Every structure is written in structure tokens, then in C-alpha cells.
Coordinates of C-alpha atoms in Angstrom, one line a residue:
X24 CA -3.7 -5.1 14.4
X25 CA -6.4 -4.8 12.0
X26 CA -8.7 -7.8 11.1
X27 CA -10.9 -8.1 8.3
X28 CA -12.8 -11.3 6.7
X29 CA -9.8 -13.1 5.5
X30 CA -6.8 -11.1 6.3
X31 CA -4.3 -9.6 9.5
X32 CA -3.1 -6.1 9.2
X33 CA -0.3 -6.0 11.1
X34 CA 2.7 -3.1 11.8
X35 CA 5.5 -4.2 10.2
X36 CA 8.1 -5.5 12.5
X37 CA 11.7 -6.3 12.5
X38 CA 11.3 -10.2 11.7
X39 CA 9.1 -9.2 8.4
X40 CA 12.4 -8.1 6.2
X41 CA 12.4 -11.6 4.7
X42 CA 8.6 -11.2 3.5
X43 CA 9.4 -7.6 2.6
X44 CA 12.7 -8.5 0.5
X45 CA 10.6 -11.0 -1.1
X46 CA 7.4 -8.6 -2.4
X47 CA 10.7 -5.7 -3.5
X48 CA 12.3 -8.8 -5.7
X49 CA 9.0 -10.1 -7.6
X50 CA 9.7 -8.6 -11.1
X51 CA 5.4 -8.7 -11.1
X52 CA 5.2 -6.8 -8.1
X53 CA 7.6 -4.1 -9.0
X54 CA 6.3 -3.8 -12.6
X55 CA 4.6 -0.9 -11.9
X56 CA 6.9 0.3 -9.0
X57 CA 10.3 1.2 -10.7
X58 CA 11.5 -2.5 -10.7
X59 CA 13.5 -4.3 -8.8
X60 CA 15.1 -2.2 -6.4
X61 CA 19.2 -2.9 -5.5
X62 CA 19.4 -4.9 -1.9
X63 CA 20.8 -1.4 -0.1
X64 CA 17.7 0.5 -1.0
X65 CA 15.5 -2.4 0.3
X66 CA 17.3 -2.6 3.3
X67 CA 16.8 1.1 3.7
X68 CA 13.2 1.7 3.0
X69 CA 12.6 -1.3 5.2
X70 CA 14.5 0.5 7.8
X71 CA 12.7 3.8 7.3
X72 CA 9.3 2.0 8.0
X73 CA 10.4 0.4 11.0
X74 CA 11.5 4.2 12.4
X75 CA 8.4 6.1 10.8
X76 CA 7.6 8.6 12.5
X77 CA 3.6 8.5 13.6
X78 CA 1.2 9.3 11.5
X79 CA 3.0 7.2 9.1
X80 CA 1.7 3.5 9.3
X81 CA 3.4 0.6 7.8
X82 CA 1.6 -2.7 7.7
X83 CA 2.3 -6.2 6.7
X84 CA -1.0 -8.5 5.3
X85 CA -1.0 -11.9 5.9
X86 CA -3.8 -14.9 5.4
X87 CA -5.8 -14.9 9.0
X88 CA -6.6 -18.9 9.1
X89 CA -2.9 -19.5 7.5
X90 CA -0.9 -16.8 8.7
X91 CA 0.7 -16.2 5.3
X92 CA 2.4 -13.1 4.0
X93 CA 0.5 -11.9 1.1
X94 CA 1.3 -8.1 0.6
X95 CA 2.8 -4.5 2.2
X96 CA 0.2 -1.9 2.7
X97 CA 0.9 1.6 4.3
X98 CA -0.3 5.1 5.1
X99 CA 2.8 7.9 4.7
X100 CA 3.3 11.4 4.0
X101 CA 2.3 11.9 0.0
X102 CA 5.3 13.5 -2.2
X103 CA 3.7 16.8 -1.1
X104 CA 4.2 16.4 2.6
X105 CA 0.4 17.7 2.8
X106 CA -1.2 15.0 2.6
X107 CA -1.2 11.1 3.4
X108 CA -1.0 8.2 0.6
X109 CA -2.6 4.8 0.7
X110 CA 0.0 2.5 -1.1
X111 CA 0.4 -1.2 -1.2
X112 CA 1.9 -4.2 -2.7
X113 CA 0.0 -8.0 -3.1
X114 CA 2.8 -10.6 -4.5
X115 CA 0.7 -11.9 -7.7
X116 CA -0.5 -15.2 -6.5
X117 CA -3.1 -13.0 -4.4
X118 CA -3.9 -10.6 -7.2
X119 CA -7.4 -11.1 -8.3
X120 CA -9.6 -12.2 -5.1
X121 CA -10.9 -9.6 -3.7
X122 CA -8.0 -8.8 -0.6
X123 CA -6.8 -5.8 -2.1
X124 CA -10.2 -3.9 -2.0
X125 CA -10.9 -5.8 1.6
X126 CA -7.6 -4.6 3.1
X127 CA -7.7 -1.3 1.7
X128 CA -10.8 -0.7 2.8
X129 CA -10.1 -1.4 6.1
X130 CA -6.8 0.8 6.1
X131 CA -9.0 3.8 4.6
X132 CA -11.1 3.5 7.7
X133 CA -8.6 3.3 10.1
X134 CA -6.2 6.6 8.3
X135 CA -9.7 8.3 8.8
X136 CA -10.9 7.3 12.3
X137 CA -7.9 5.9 13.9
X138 CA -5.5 8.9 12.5
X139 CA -8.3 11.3 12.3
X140 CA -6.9 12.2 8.1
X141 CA -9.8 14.2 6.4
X142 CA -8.2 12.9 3.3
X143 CA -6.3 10.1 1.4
X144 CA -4.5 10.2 -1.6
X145 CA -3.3 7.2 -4.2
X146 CA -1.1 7.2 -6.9
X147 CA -0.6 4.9 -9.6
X148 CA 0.6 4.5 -13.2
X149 CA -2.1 4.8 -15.4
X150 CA -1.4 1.8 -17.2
X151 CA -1.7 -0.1 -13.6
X152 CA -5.3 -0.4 -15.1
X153 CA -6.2 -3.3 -12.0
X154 CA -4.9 -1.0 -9.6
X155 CA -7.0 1.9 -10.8
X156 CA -9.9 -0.5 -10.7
X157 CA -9.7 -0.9 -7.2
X158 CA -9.1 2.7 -6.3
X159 CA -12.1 3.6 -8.1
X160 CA -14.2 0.8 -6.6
X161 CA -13.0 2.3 -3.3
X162 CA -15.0 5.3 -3.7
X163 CA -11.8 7.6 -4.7
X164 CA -11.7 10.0 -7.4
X165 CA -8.8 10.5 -9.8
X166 CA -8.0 14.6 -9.3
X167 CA -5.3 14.6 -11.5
X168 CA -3.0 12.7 -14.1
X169 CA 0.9 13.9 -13.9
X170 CA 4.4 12.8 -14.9
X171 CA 6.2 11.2 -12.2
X172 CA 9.2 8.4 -12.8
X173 CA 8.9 8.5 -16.1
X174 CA 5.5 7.3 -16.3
X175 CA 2.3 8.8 -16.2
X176 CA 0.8 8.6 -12.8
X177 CA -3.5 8.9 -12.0
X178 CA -3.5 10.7 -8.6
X179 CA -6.7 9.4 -6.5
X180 CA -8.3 11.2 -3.7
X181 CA -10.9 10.2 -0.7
X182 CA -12.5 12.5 1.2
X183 CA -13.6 11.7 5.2
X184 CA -17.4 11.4 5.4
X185 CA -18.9 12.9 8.5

């Protein structure tokens, strides 16, 4: 578990589907994401974090004084398999005060100490302009701008400091 100012990071865990079905169904959430996936592939890619293999890290955020689910934040193996991607999803009522950047933060720090990366990547749709926002205010650097589903995608990298 991974505790910052106002929030648990915690590995997701079997009793979490209900909080993860919920973030997969918010047509705000998944604007950006592909939209609403169909229940089977939920059920899967829930499944798949549950049996990630390590380093892959698969986290669910909730409120520390109130325990509430607020977001899905993980650390997997990027599209190119040689390198390891900071993702996450905040339903909306949590968009806007500062947990993104606090959680992330704390998820950077523990992909580079705890998993010993040298270096993160990000990906987003460019016109995700909040999310680019807080990649940027991260300290990562867009190294690219692709194609990827149909949209065009900034790809954001951090580098471990020694």
C-alpha cells in the first residue's frame, strides 16, 4: 500500500471489480479511452490485472479519511514490451483537485525505486489536454506524437534521477 496526503494506493484485489466496472462504464471516464467497453472485455482486463505478472502493478485509489474509490492507476509493460507505462483513470467527480498529480507522483516513485524502472512512459490523446497537463507538470517530456486507435496519441517519458 502506498499512502500519500489524501489518498490509499492499493493493489487491486478481487472485491474491487464493482469499483472497476464502475470507472470502465462512466461515458467521462472512457472519453478518451476508446469508450465504454462491452461487460466481457471488462471482466477480462480486470482478470488480467488480478494475474499480472510482476513488474506489472495494478492499483486501486481511494479517499484515505473516507475510504472511497476514486480512480485505477497502474504500471504495465508499454505497447513496445520495452518499457513500462504509467496509466490511470479518476471518475470525474475527482477530476480537478490535485489527486491525479499526488498519486501519480507517488506511483512514479515507487516504478523507480520500488521496481528499480530507469524509465516511464505515458500515453495520451492529444486532445486529453488535462491529462497532458499533468504529465507535463510531472516532470515528463512528450518524445513523440503518433497514431494509435484512431486518435493521435502524445507519448511522454520520465527518466530515473540518480
Amino acid at each position: 500500500m502506498i499512502i500519500t496526503e489524501n489518498c490509499k494506493i492499493q493493489s487491486v484485489k478481487p472485491n474491487d471489480i464493482e469499483d472497476v466496472y464502475s470507472l470502465y462504464c462512466n461515458e467521462d471516464v472512457r472519453a478518451f479511452l476508446g469508450g465504454i467497453p462491452d461487460k466481457s472485455y471488462i471482466y477480462a482486463s480486470f482478470d488480467s490485472m488480478l494475474k499480472a505478472p510482476y513488474p506489472n502493478s495494478y492499483f486501486c485509489i481511494s479517499l484515505k479519511n473516507k475510504n472511497e474509490f476514486i480512480g485505477l492507476v497502474s504500471i504495465d509493460a508499454y505497447h513496445e514490451k520495452s518499457s513500462y507505462e504509467l496509466s490511470y483513470q479518476f471518475l470525474p467527480q475527482y477530476w480537478g483537485k490535485g489527486y491525479a498529480f499526488e498519486v501519480l507522483l507517488a506511483v512514479i516513485r515507487y516504478g523507480f525505486d520500488s521496481l528499480n524502472l530507469s524509465k516511464i512512459v505515458a500515453e495520451t490523446q492529444t486532445a486529453n489536454i488535462a491529462s497532458c497537463r499533468v504529465l507535463e507538470k510531472l516532470g515528463m517530456q512528450k518524445i513523440m506524437v503518433l497514431e494509435r486507435f484512431g486518435h493521435e496519441q502524445a507519448v511522454y517519458q520520465l527518466l530515473k534521477t540518480t
